[in-house]
Amino acid sequence: MSDEKKTKETHPKTIDPAAIEMLKVAESEGISTAFSRVDEIRPCPIGQSGSCCKHCFMGPCRFTKEGSRGICGATVDTVVARNLARAVAAGTSAHSDHGRDVALMLRAVAKGEVKGYKIKDEDKLKAVAGYLHVSTEGRSKEEIALDVANIALSNFGRQEGQLDYIDRATGKRQELWKNLDITPRGIDREVVEMMHRTSIGVDQDPEHILLHALKTSLGNGWGGSMLATDMQDILFGTPRGRTGKVNLGVLKEDEVNVVVHGHEPLLSEAIVAAASDPEMIKEAQAKGAKGINLAGICCTSNEILMRHGIPPAGNFLHQELAILTGAVDAFVVDVQCIFEALADVSSHYHTRLISTSPKAKISAAEYIPLDEHAPIESAKKIIQVAIDAYPKRKTTHIPKSYSDLVAGFSHEYIKYMLGGQYRATFRPLNDAVISGRLRGLAAVVGCNNPRVTQDEGHNYVVKELIKNDVLVVQTGCGAIANAKYGLLIPEALEFAGPGLREICEAVGIPPVLHVGSCVDNSRILTILTEVIEEGGLGEDIDDLPAVGIAPEWMSEKALAIASYCCGSGAYVLFGVGSPVKGSAKVEEILTKGWEETVGGKLEFEPDPAKIVEKALAHIQAKRAALGLSEYKPGKYARAEASQVFETPHHPGTPHQ
Ligand code: MSK
């Protein structure tokens, strides 16, 4: 076989009909996308397995033979551990820098320095004030918010002690972290120390390096990400169940289409407001459009979907495809997961690519920065650019495909659905697991990766889990993936096992719950901890019949999330391939080693069928260890589906 042939990915590119349609457009117009570039770039097998050290300029040292050493004498085990640890530090920094910016915005809003933003969720503010020991009695919401924001900010640069949210973990977990010395002190401190330890000639013990990777990642899960989620809820509202639509079919032929992409809602919240401003709509109509249509990609999309029902046009691999429709007038990006190729793709169309973060300059994109004191003004400027671009549209090709979805399952909303307004509780969920109606719980999260068929892993894993009576929560691009195939609506109960179906029908929820964006994986930590505190399912997260899965992961952030989930006691399975394949010792540390020390483990398993097998076996083993009644499929009768959520009728083509 020639080298050229070996580079070709042989799997189908995607299972999404809208993506298939757009890839034909890309091909006929000769425009490259990630789907085509993946065929041109063969991953370096040494780097892919984590066995390449680039941490000094004596190298890079590539470990290709058994027992080989780097120029400094480093073993492949040390190098593989260092590479993973650095990825965890990078992922942690991304989520945590996001959290810092939200805390800075909250502080500015509390001081009255931001025109157009005010504190939206006073209940959440009070709940967070409680976690942070901020007094609320007789104080204005601004006074409380100022203290909350300042304490949140102090978690980033803290040098000693521990992060404030560590108190939110179970007592047993806190004790374990303390004994292992992996309780994070300050978010930034752990990231910096991770970078230091993995630079030339410092930490030279794989187990020790990876223990600090756990500490660093816990600063993400129980620090940066959890703070980001909470501050966003305070500022913009805690999500509650909402219906919406998803996929490229949400773009409109006769309206100005603005697509937001990235992660932070600080500007996109203002864009939501500006897009519905009557003056802006009038401007759009003056240019011949019927209105302004806002859609999203990736996690910025998830943020405004969860709070406003704004439709996602797609997940990670849809970013170029959206522009290829020729119908996007402005494509607005903030930070993270943004392809540099967007500038090239948009150069073929009238689409105006707009970058908005001072942290992310994109050559060839226009730069309209978020004015932190007047976000609505920045948003209006952006909408105006889109309106001005609309008359320049040429041929468009918008796939007809879209599906309905339900989103907005914050932990507060799940508790409300389970117990009602006055006795919100996880009790019915615990009882369902204890009785064996539900076999267990799974979080299926993470990205798309063009090295595997887009959405196939997400879709297969989730369908199999719900068929086996496992309640699934999803975040990030995984949630958008399965929304496209109609799994996030009550009608998906037709794919669910009888026990799961009975519970979901009684409560009025779909079998797959959209919990939010990537930083909102922290909501899953909160859910699992509260489930433990509710009683009857053990003393800590590692007792639960629960798993975490990222079938199509690709980012450093995913590795950081996996690490903090493991550090919190979860069994995590990653698809696609292993970034630590180069070291059997590191693989053993992440599995056997972490299971012994922190109760969680991280396994890389490219075969989605084996992922499901391992997940179900784990759930079964945890049920047995808890002495729960045996799970018996088919024990429960099927009931008629109830319709708690109004799912809008539409003439589109939902994928099934
Ligand atoms: S956006 S990190 S591709 S989930 Fe959060 Fe999606 Fe992964 Fe980016």
XYZ file of C-alpha atoms in Angstrom, residues 252-586:
335
model
C -33.255 31.132 6.976
C -33.319 32.113 3.306
C -35.189 35.344 3.884
C -33.657 36.638 7.106
C -30.278 38.021 8.128
C -28.453 34.994 9.567
C -25.985 35.585 12.389
C -24.111 32.542 13.713
C -22.198 32.708 17.004
C -19.459 30.180 17.765
C -17.048 29.530 20.620
C -17.652 29.281 24.356
C -18.276 32.422 26.365
C -21.789 33.885 26.633
C -20.574 37.337 27.703
C -21.138 38.839 24.258
C -23.623 36.355 22.791
C -26.141 37.246 25.527
C -25.987 40.809 24.222
C -26.270 39.557 20.638
C -29.505 37.774 21.593
C -30.851 41.108 22.851
C -29.580 43.104 19.870
C -31.020 40.640 17.347
C -34.500 41.214 18.738
C -34.145 44.997 19.010
C -36.995 46.540 16.954
C -34.625 49.151 15.514
C -32.220 46.496 14.275
C -35.082 44.452 12.819
C -36.306 47.573 11.007
C -32.783 48.045 9.590
C -32.783 44.442 8.388
C -36.187 44.903 6.767
C -34.945 48.030 5.025
C -32.353 45.807 3.318
C -35.036 43.399 2.144
C -34.805 40.752 4.892
C -37.833 39.592 6.855
C -35.963 39.708 10.147
C -32.826 38.660 12.012
C -32.203 34.990 12.677
C -29.665 33.994 15.319
C -28.119 30.512 15.503
C -25.036 28.975 17.079
C -22.256 26.416 16.857
C -20.535 24.546 19.717
C -20.765 25.807 23.284
C -21.566 29.503 22.801
C -24.559 27.983 21.083
C -25.300 25.711 24.031
C -25.226 28.695 26.395
C -27.852 30.681 24.497
C -29.850 27.552 23.698
C -30.092 26.665 27.389
C -31.222 30.168 28.363
C -33.131 31.459 25.321
C -33.897 28.513 23.051
C -31.673 29.956 20.274
C -31.116 27.033 17.870
C -27.733 25.396 17.304
C -26.889 25.222 13.594
C -24.617 22.326 14.490
C -21.708 21.028 16.492
C -17.910 21.331 16.138
C -17.594 19.901 12.613
C -20.477 22.041 11.342
C -18.589 25.336 11.675
C -17.282 25.350 8.105
C -20.445 23.729 6.753
C -22.604 26.587 8.063
C -20.588 29.102 6.023
C -20.750 26.826 2.967
C -24.531 27.352 2.894
C -23.780 30.838 1.569
C -26.581 32.045 3.850
C -24.571 33.180 6.879
C -24.222 36.948 6.846
C -22.019 37.217 9.921
C -20.097 34.438 11.647
C -19.125 35.683 15.091
C -16.492 33.922 17.190
C -15.178 34.336 20.710
C -12.742 31.706 22.076
C -11.942 27.973 21.760
C -12.682 25.356 19.090
C -12.599 27.927 16.278
C -11.011 26.666 13.060
C -8.409 28.959 11.528
C -9.828 27.713 8.212
C -12.997 29.764 8.739
C -11.280 32.794 7.220
C -10.571 30.861 4.037
C -14.053 29.341 3.768
C -15.759 32.683 4.352
C -13.541 34.333 1.706
C -15.513 32.335 -0.895
C -18.789 33.907 0.241
C -20.195 37.247 1.347
C -19.956 36.045 4.979
C -18.290 38.484 7.376
C -16.102 36.624 9.860
C -15.917 38.631 13.086
C -13.595 37.922 16.004
C -14.533 39.462 19.326
C -11.991 38.393 21.951
C -8.715 40.217 22.609
C -7.318 36.748 23.355
C -8.066 35.386 19.890
C -6.870 37.401 16.926
C -7.722 35.777 13.623
C -5.844 37.054 10.587
C -8.325 38.045 7.883
C -11.227 38.353 10.320
C -12.738 41.689 11.279
C -12.227 42.520 14.922
C -15.134 43.948 16.878
C -14.123 43.522 20.510
C -16.602 43.040 23.314
C -16.821 46.380 25.103
C -17.122 45.106 28.662
C -18.890 48.262 29.753
C -21.363 48.315 26.878
C -21.826 44.778 25.452
C -25.139 45.659 23.801
C -23.395 48.383 21.793
C -20.753 45.876 20.597
C -23.535 43.442 19.722
C -25.414 46.079 17.725
C -22.266 46.869 15.715
C -21.971 43.183 14.877
C -25.616 42.845 13.873
C -25.238 45.943 11.692
C -22.311 44.316 9.855
C -24.525 41.275 9.213
C -27.411 43.450 7.989
C -25.097 45.290 5.599
C -23.788 41.986 4.263
C -27.253 40.500 3.618
C -27.867 42.169 0.215
C -24.544 40.746 -1.014
C -25.670 37.122 -0.643
C -25.311 35.053 -3.800
C -26.519 31.484 -4.300
C -27.496 29.777 -1.107
C -27.751 26.110 -0.235
C -29.481 25.557 3.094
C -30.206 21.888 3.852
C -33.815 21.362 4.859
C -32.846 19.167 7.800
C -33.549 20.110 11.358
C -34.910 18.407 14.466
C -36.697 19.411 17.624
C -34.986 19.323 20.990
C -35.521 20.034 24.652
C -32.673 21.659 26.587
C -32.167 23.530 29.845
C -31.568 20.750 32.382
C -29.577 22.559 35.046
C -29.369 20.539 38.267
C -31.927 22.929 39.743
C -34.347 22.209 36.912
C -33.872 18.436 37.130
C -34.655 18.578 40.846
C -37.696 20.714 40.129
C -38.922 18.224 37.508
C -38.401 15.346 39.930
C -39.940 16.914 43.015
C -41.854 20.059 42.081
C -41.443 23.689 43.066
C -41.698 23.243 46.856
C -39.934 19.956 47.358
C -37.315 19.916 44.593
C -35.313 16.737 45.157
C -33.320 13.943 43.566
C -35.181 11.377 45.710
C -37.280 9.875 42.880
C -34.116 9.419 40.817
C -32.329 7.635 43.658
C -35.379 5.445 44.272
C -35.562 4.538 40.589
C -31.925 3.410 40.623
C -32.325 1.578 43.918
C -35.437 -0.291 42.732
C -33.777 -1.264 39.454
C -36.130 0.666 37.201
C -33.100 2.649 36.164
C -29.982 0.595 35.696
C -27.745 3.603 36.206
C -26.616 7.016 35.000
C -24.280 8.108 32.226
C -22.811 11.394 31.063
C -22.013 11.269 27.337
C -20.117 14.409 26.447
C -17.443 15.970 24.290
C -16.495 16.846 20.790
C -16.587 15.626 17.195
C -13.352 14.376 15.693
C -12.959 13.944 11.923
C -10.762 10.889 12.579
C -14.054 9.072 13.198
C -17.488 9.338 11.582
C -19.182 12.505 12.806
C -21.884 11.800 15.428
C -21.841 8.024 14.913
C -20.176 7.243 18.250
C -22.389 9.683 20.172
C -25.515 8.320 18.582
C -24.675 4.643 18.966
C -23.521 4.877 22.576
C -26.495 6.931 23.738
C -29.088 4.799 21.957
C -27.606 1.633 23.463
C -27.487 3.135 26.946
C -31.093 4.332 26.977
C -32.181 0.980 25.514
C -30.548 -0.543 28.589
C -32.406 1.749 30.999
C -29.513 4.112 31.659
C -30.542 7.763 32.057
C -28.176 9.905 29.979
C -27.098 13.503 30.501
C -25.164 15.308 27.773
C -23.154 18.489 27.355
C -21.160 20.219 24.632
C -21.091 18.971 21.075
C -22.309 15.525 22.140
C -25.628 17.047 23.177
C -25.954 18.855 19.853
C -25.005 15.628 18.049
C -27.847 13.623 19.522
C -30.323 16.484 19.358
C -29.879 16.263 15.573
C -31.230 12.703 15.605
C -34.231 13.433 17.815
C -32.888 11.887 21.027
C -33.441 14.965 23.193
C -37.236 14.961 22.986
C -39.846 12.853 24.795
C -40.550 10.969 21.549
C -37.101 9.368 21.958
C -38.647 7.228 24.686
C -39.485 4.791 21.909
C -35.770 3.886 22.000
C -35.704 3.592 25.808
C -35.898 0.466 27.917
C -39.113 -0.101 29.901
C -37.791 1.073 33.281
C -36.288 4.301 31.943
C -39.409 4.887 29.908
C -41.637 4.540 32.949
C -39.587 7.032 34.963
C -39.314 9.579 32.163
C -43.025 9.379 31.426
C -43.916 9.826 35.095
C -41.627 12.830 35.457
C -42.161 14.230 31.971
C -38.570 14.328 30.758
C -36.792 12.905 27.698
C -34.395 9.960 28.255
C -31.451 12.177 27.291
C -31.034 15.460 29.161
C -29.120 18.437 27.761
C -27.197 19.798 30.738
C -25.275 22.559 28.950
C -21.899 23.557 27.571
C -18.411 22.187 28.251
C -17.939 24.245 31.429
C -21.321 22.900 32.540
C -19.829 19.463 33.067
C -19.464 20.966 36.526
C -23.269 20.646 36.753
C -22.749 16.881 36.491
C -20.403 16.950 39.512
C -23.121 18.794 41.409
C -25.817 16.327 40.325
C -23.746 13.283 41.322
C -22.806 14.789 44.675
C -26.407 15.695 45.470
C -27.531 12.204 44.435
C -25.060 10.782 46.970
C -26.225 13.224 49.630
C -29.839 12.221 48.962
C -28.945 8.782 50.335
C -29.184 5.093 49.472
C -26.501 4.983 46.772
C -23.288 4.901 48.774
C -21.056 7.490 50.328
C -19.234 8.933 47.360
C -19.304 9.284 43.560
C -17.187 6.149 43.080
C -19.995 4.116 44.676
C -22.540 5.166 42.049
C -23.635 2.974 39.112
C -22.546 5.760 36.765
C -20.087 6.352 33.912
C -18.696 9.240 31.869
C -18.102 8.782 28.135
C -16.599 10.983 25.390
C -16.966 8.901 22.212
C -15.546 11.479 19.757
C -13.224 13.613 21.893
C -10.452 15.721 20.386
C -9.523 18.594 22.722
C -7.192 19.159 25.645
C -10.251 20.432 27.506
C -11.807 16.972 27.166
C -8.738 15.429 28.840
C -8.994 17.978 31.656
C -12.680 17.120 32.140
C -11.904 13.389 32.089
C -9.233 13.901 34.746
C -11.415 15.861 37.151
C -14.220 13.319 36.709
C -11.769 10.511 37.554
C -10.412 12.526 40.475
C -13.997 12.876 41.682
C -14.502 9.104 41.504
C -15.978 8.459 38.042
C -15.174 5.758 35.501
C -14.463 7.576 32.228
C -14.299 5.995 28.784
C -12.860 7.875 25.804
C -13.340 6.806 22.177
C -11.241 7.549 19.045
C -7.819 6.480 20.323
C -5.340 6.760 23.149
C -2.927 9.685 23.653
C -0.985 7.504 26.141
C -0.627 4.395 24.001
C 3.153 4.785 24.093
C 3.379 3.748 27.736
C 1.806 0.650 29.243
C 2.841 1.999 32.615
C 0.887 5.244 32.157
